[in-house]
XYZ file of C-alpha atoms in Angstrom:
392
model
C 65.062 35.043 -52.218
C 67.407 37.818 -50.351
C 69.793 35.947 -47.612
C 68.717 37.108 -44.465
C 70.818 39.510 -42.697
C 73.774 38.572 -40.518
C 73.185 37.623 -36.647
C 75.682 40.780 -35.796
C 72.952 43.090 -37.123
C 70.245 41.848 -35.634
C 72.403 41.677 -32.390
C 73.522 45.391 -32.815
C 69.321 46.092 -33.393
C 68.935 44.575 -29.743
C 71.435 46.158 -28.306
C 70.264 49.604 -29.207
C 66.746 48.392 -28.286
C 67.744 47.511 -24.563
C 69.746 50.817 -24.619
C 67.116 52.673 -25.667
C 64.665 51.447 -22.990
C 67.053 52.289 -20.151
C 67.491 55.643 -21.445
C 64.208 56.350 -21.989
C 62.823 55.000 -18.818
C 65.107 58.246 -16.914
C 64.877 60.658 -19.795
C 60.784 60.359 -19.698
C 61.025 61.248 -15.993
C 64.174 63.367 -15.849
C 62.475 67.174 -16.637
C 60.205 66.092 -13.700
C 62.896 64.863 -11.699
C 65.465 67.707 -11.832
C 62.684 70.676 -11.569
C 60.613 69.003 -9.284
C 62.598 66.687 -7.258
C 65.720 68.567 -7.102
C 64.191 72.526 -7.773
C 65.897 73.530 -10.534
C 64.556 75.796 -12.793
C 63.554 75.814 -16.330
C 67.171 77.147 -17.785
C 68.679 74.532 -15.798
C 67.231 72.086 -17.655
C 67.884 73.505 -20.844
C 71.348 73.680 -20.053
C 71.712 70.282 -18.900
C 70.063 69.097 -22.636
C 71.727 71.671 -24.782
C 75.238 70.160 -23.493
C 74.483 66.711 -23.515
C 73.839 67.115 -27.303
C 76.252 68.990 -28.004
C 78.791 67.232 -26.030
C 77.651 64.302 -28.348
C 77.531 65.699 -31.411
C 80.966 66.424 -31.189
C 82.458 63.334 -29.452
C 81.103 61.444 -32.569
C 83.295 62.988 -34.912
C 86.210 62.043 -32.827
C 84.991 58.768 -31.813
C 84.854 58.143 -36.060
C 88.497 59.363 -36.330
C 89.626 57.231 -33.646
C 87.927 53.861 -35.308
C 88.712 54.642 -38.377
C 92.875 55.372 -37.365
C 92.767 52.172 -34.945
C 91.120 49.843 -37.531
C 88.368 48.453 -35.337
C 84.475 49.598 -34.392
C 83.436 47.038 -31.823
C 86.040 48.270 -29.077
C 84.687 51.223 -29.079
C 81.052 51.031 -29.257
C 81.402 48.243 -26.310
C 83.508 51.478 -24.108
C 80.418 53.796 -24.883
C 77.739 51.718 -24.495
C 79.186 50.389 -21.424
C 79.825 54.161 -19.877
C 76.372 54.965 -20.964
C 75.608 52.208 -18.642
C 77.538 53.206 -15.668
C 75.666 56.516 -15.169
C 72.403 55.543 -14.212
C 73.309 54.996 -10.947
C 74.428 58.520 -11.149
C 71.037 59.768 -12.052
C 69.222 57.867 -8.969
C 71.481 59.014 -5.888
C 71.527 63.192 -7.389
C 71.191 65.314 -4.880
C 71.585 68.314 -6.821
C 71.071 68.960 -10.387
C 75.486 69.293 -10.563
C 75.357 65.604 -10.126
C 72.531 65.238 -13.290
C 74.541 67.131 -15.533
C 77.303 65.345 -14.817
C 75.567 62.274 -15.259
C 74.151 63.605 -18.487
C 77.176 64.393 -19.942
C 78.804 61.215 -18.795
C 75.550 59.886 -20.682
C 75.715 61.448 -23.907
C 79.482 61.349 -24.516
C 79.254 57.566 -24.156
C 76.527 58.106 -26.962
C 78.688 59.966 -29.135
C 82.126 57.279 -28.458
C 79.485 54.335 -29.538
C 77.855 55.978 -32.466
C 79.464 56.011 -35.621
C 81.577 52.728 -34.983
C 78.315 51.361 -34.492
C 76.943 52.330 -37.323
C 80.196 51.910 -39.711
C 80.098 48.559 -38.335
C 76.545 47.850 -39.653
C 78.075 48.585 -42.744
C 81.072 46.644 -42.739
C 78.458 43.627 -41.237
C 77.159 43.645 -44.714
C 76.982 44.197 -48.637
C 76.143 47.037 -50.244
C 72.634 45.452 -51.557
C 71.380 44.834 -47.942
C 72.082 47.744 -46.002
C 69.094 49.505 -46.491
C 68.169 46.592 -44.410
C 70.731 46.919 -41.917
C 69.869 50.347 -40.588
C 65.978 50.166 -41.192
C 66.283 46.810 -38.632
C 68.531 48.883 -36.317
C 66.368 51.980 -36.454
C 63.593 50.190 -35.988
C 64.275 48.266 -32.903
C 65.984 51.253 -31.554
C 62.522 53.310 -31.843
C 60.495 49.611 -30.185
C 62.930 51.287 -27.239
C 62.225 54.621 -27.082
C 58.479 54.067 -27.190
C 58.553 50.566 -24.652
C 60.909 52.925 -22.039
C 58.325 55.606 -21.135
C 55.978 53.082 -20.958
C 57.598 51.086 -18.741
C 58.685 54.408 -16.964
C 54.840 54.859 -16.021
C 54.102 50.884 -15.232
C 57.296 51.682 -12.607
C 55.744 54.596 -11.211
C 52.669 53.579 -10.213
C 53.420 49.915 -9.394
C 55.960 51.603 -6.701
C 54.185 55.142 -5.663
C 55.867 57.393 -7.446
C 59.436 56.013 -6.221
C 61.404 58.201 -9.179
C 64.524 56.953 -7.692
C 63.744 53.018 -7.914
C 62.699 53.640 -11.196
C 66.256 55.345 -11.982
C 68.025 52.318 -10.426
C 66.360 49.533 -12.134
C 67.138 51.195 -15.676
C 70.464 50.608 -14.850
C 69.112 46.108 -15.864
C 68.340 47.065 -19.892
C 71.334 48.976 -19.980
C 73.422 46.333 -18.846
C 71.496 44.165 -21.001
C 72.988 45.176 -23.970
C 76.286 45.931 -23.049
C 76.451 41.927 -22.590
C 74.500 41.388 -25.814
C 77.162 43.613 -27.838
C 80.452 42.183 -25.763
C 78.629 38.263 -26.874
C 76.710 37.946 -29.385
C 78.625 40.633 -32.022
C 81.653 40.037 -33.570
C 83.960 42.293 -35.709
C 85.166 41.117 -39.056
C 88.479 39.757 -39.560
C 89.068 42.619 -42.266
C 88.873 45.683 -39.560
C 92.527 43.750 -38.134
C 94.179 44.247 -41.715
C 97.316 46.093 -41.838
C 96.628 48.436 -44.149
C 97.757 51.936 -43.931
C 95.616 54.094 -40.851
C 93.520 57.179 -42.723
C 94.771 60.543 -40.519
C 92.626 63.343 -40.144
C 93.616 65.732 -42.184
C 92.519 68.336 -45.251
C 93.724 65.257 -47.251
C 91.185 63.365 -46.070
C 88.314 65.294 -45.814
C 89.224 65.823 -49.657
C 89.042 62.079 -50.177
C 85.573 62.095 -48.823
C 84.668 63.456 -51.923
C 81.812 65.765 -53.623
C 79.152 63.232 -53.029
C 79.714 62.580 -49.046
C 79.477 66.286 -48.420
C 76.297 66.377 -50.972
C 74.948 63.938 -48.111
C 75.728 66.234 -45.719
C 74.109 68.769 -46.917
C 71.200 66.946 -47.314
C 71.169 65.744 -43.959
C 71.299 68.959 -42.493
C 68.760 71.192 -44.611
C 66.766 67.832 -43.307
C 67.048 68.188 -39.888
C 66.549 72.423 -40.071
C 62.945 71.278 -41.575
C 62.061 69.028 -38.715
C 63.421 69.473 -35.243
C 63.073 68.538 -31.791
C 59.697 66.213 -31.444
C 59.146 68.351 -28.032
C 57.889 71.512 -30.592
C 55.001 68.548 -31.732
C 53.981 68.388 -27.876
C 53.424 71.818 -27.717
C 51.762 72.233 -30.874
C 49.839 68.571 -29.199
C 49.139 70.884 -26.219
C 47.839 73.789 -27.848
C 45.162 71.947 -29.623
C 44.007 70.653 -26.707
C 45.606 67.867 -25.182
C 45.958 67.420 -21.812
C 49.678 67.654 -19.806
C 48.758 64.077 -18.334
C 48.361 62.247 -21.803
C 51.597 64.271 -23.389
C 53.753 60.956 -23.970
C 51.146 60.314 -25.901
C 52.060 62.191 -28.757
C 56.117 60.152 -29.123
C 54.259 57.237 -28.691
C 52.175 57.928 -32.126
C 55.675 58.718 -33.357
C 57.456 56.114 -32.612
C 54.922 53.597 -32.982
C 54.641 54.336 -36.427
C 58.313 55.017 -37.301
C 59.067 51.385 -36.171
C 56.575 49.507 -37.609
C 57.934 51.416 -40.746
C 61.101 51.654 -40.621
C 62.493 48.540 -41.932
C 59.991 47.414 -44.092
C 61.130 50.459 -45.850
C 64.610 50.092 -45.411
C 63.793 46.523 -46.819
C 62.245 47.990 -50.227
C 65.534 50.151 -50.727
C 67.391 47.456 -51.659
C 64.940 46.640 -54.185
C 64.068 49.805 -55.425
C 67.004 51.835 -54.545
C 66.905 54.808 -51.877
C 66.717 57.746 -54.141
C 63.058 57.615 -54.148
C 62.295 56.669 -51.160
C 64.106 59.669 -49.460
C 62.169 61.885 -52.351
C 59.320 60.367 -50.968
C 60.736 61.193 -46.913
C 61.138 64.915 -47.548
C 57.274 65.403 -49.325
C 55.974 63.363 -46.465
C 57.860 65.913 -44.296
C 56.504 68.655 -45.981
C 52.670 67.131 -45.653
C 53.342 66.340 -42.020
C 54.663 70.087 -41.288
C 51.627 71.525 -43.234
C 49.159 69.123 -40.887
C 51.053 70.860 -37.601
C 50.676 73.887 -39.111
C 47.111 74.589 -40.240
C 45.375 71.802 -38.674
C 42.507 73.030 -36.253
C 42.105 70.378 -34.334
C 43.538 67.540 -32.166
C 42.922 65.021 -34.348
C 44.546 66.704 -37.527
C 47.908 67.507 -35.261
C 47.951 63.832 -33.980
C 47.573 62.955 -37.731
C 50.310 65.199 -38.177
C 52.385 63.659 -35.571
C 52.269 60.321 -37.413
C 52.851 61.625 -40.784
C 55.921 62.928 -39.226
C 56.592 59.193 -37.520
C 56.555 58.200 -41.809
C 59.039 60.778 -42.565
C 61.303 59.175 -39.852
C 61.087 56.081 -41.143
C 61.528 56.949 -45.185
C 64.972 59.343 -44.482
C 66.835 58.358 -40.983
C 67.998 54.671 -41.945
C 68.121 55.454 -45.905
C 70.534 58.989 -44.990
C 72.885 56.151 -42.693
C 72.921 54.009 -45.689
C 73.580 57.118 -47.797
C 76.815 57.760 -45.630
C 78.007 54.453 -46.078
C 77.732 54.116 -49.056
C 79.284 57.834 -50.102
C 82.021 57.153 -47.389
C 85.688 55.729 -48.415
C 85.960 52.150 -46.665
C 88.901 53.468 -44.278
C 87.112 57.134 -43.491
C 83.349 55.502 -43.126
C 83.500 55.969 -39.556
C 84.541 59.280 -39.799
C 82.223 60.099 -42.463
C 79.617 58.941 -40.105
C 81.301 61.463 -37.271
C 80.842 64.124 -39.497
C 77.822 63.564 -40.958
C 76.462 63.560 -36.764
C 78.314 66.206 -35.961
C 76.793 68.590 -38.539
C 73.097 67.017 -38.165
C 74.062 67.668 -34.239
C 74.875 71.596 -34.343
C 71.703 71.850 -37.253
C 69.423 70.130 -34.701
C 70.582 72.868 -32.537
C 70.580 75.683 -34.645
C 67.219 74.159 -35.812
C 65.582 74.000 -32.464
C 66.550 78.033 -32.055
C 65.077 78.712 -34.949
C 62.099 76.929 -34.093
C 61.706 78.702 -30.485
C 62.146 81.984 -31.956
C 59.762 81.835 -34.841
C 56.930 80.119 -32.602
C 57.068 82.469 -29.876
C 57.209 85.825 -32.327
C 54.481 84.538 -35.319
C 53.092 80.871 -33.462
C 53.308 77.658 -34.681
C 52.029 78.070 -38.110
C 55.085 80.384 -38.894
C 57.676 77.634 -37.052
C 56.334 74.440 -38.789
C 55.939 76.263 -42.476
C 59.595 77.245 -41.805
C 60.416 73.907 -41.506
C 57.967 72.455 -44.924
C 60.244 75.019 -46.610
C 63.743 73.741 -45.732
C 62.311 70.635 -46.253
C 61.604 71.866 -49.905
C 65.243 73.111 -50.636
C 65.912 69.555 -49.687
C 64.328 67.902 -52.049
C 66.301 70.078 -54.629
C 69.490 69.143 -52.700
C 68.281 65.175 -54.147
C 67.769 66.451 -57.711
C 71.031 67.291 -57.360
C 72.410 64.119 -56.089
C 70.321 62.165 -58.587
C 71.729 63.736 -61.199
C 76.026 63.971 -60.349
C 75.368 60.315 -59.369
C 73.751 59.313 -63.490
C 76.418 61.876 -64.954
C 79.333 59.207 -63.137
C 77.731 56.373 -64.102
C-alpha cells in the first residue's frame, strides 16, 4: 500500500480551494461590474485582464528566483496569499475603473509571488514517487474552488437582491481562511533552511537547468498555444445556441470533469509513469479541439468542453511534476517561475492568435489550429521520451 500524502500537501490543497472560491466569487461578476456598474468599455475590461495576467507571469519568475536564493518557500507563499486576500475589499470599494485595475494588478502580483514557491514546496514535501498524486490533489482542490466560487456568487446575488458590492465584501472570508490554513497547517521542511550555497539568477544557473528542463518548458508552451482561454469555449457554446444566462454552465462542466479526474490521474501517474498519460492528454486535447471545431449542435460542443476538462486533468498536474523532476533541487522554484512565465506569455499569444483566426476564418479554423499545436506537442513528448531513454 502506498503511503498517504503528507498533511502539508493536503493543507496546501485547501489553501488553493479557499482562495479560488474567493477569487472566482469576484471574477465571475467583475466583467458586469466594470462595464455595467462603473460604465467602462469592453476595451478597458480587456486591458485590466491582460495587464493582470502579464504581471502575474513576470512576478512568478522573480518570486521563484527569490525563493531559491533565500532557500525558503513558505514566507513568500504566505506573502502572496495575504496580498491577494487584502485586495478583495478594494473591489467592493471601487468607484472608478482605475481602482479595479489597481486591485486586479495587486491581486495578480499576489498570485505571482506565491505561485512558484508554492509549487516548489509541494515537491519539497513529498518523495518523487508521490509527486503526481500531490500535484493532482492540489489541482483538483483548486478546480473545486473554481466552480464553487461562481456558484456561490450566483446564490449570494440572488439572496441579496443583486448587491454585487456585498458579494465582493463577503469574498474576503474564504481568502482569509486560505491564509490562516497556510500559516497554521503547512510546515516547511527543515532541509530548506540549510547553509548550502544559494544560486543566483545567471547564465550559469540557466545552463544548470539542463536541456531536459527546457524541453519540458517548450512542451508546456506548445500545449498552452493549443488550448488558449476558456472564454473561447463560452463563445463557441453561445454560437451553438446556449443562452447568455447559462454561460457560466460551460465553465462548470469543464471544471467538474477537471476536478474529478486530476487527483486520480496524478495517483495513476505515480504507478505507471507520466509519459503515457501526458501523451494521452495531448491526444485528448486534439479530440476536444476537433469536437469544438466541427460539432454542429450544442450537445456536441458541451461534450467538447467536457473532453477539454479531461485534457486539463491529464496535463496540468503532470507537467508540474515534470518541472519538479527536471529542475535541480536548488533551482526548483526558479524552474517553476520560468515555466509559468513562458506559458503565461504563450497564453497571451494563443488568445491573440485564436481571436484573429476566429474573426477572419471562424471558430472551426481557430480550434483546428489548436489541434495542430497539440499535434506538435505530441512530437515534443516523443523527443523527450527518446532523450530520457538514451540517458538511462
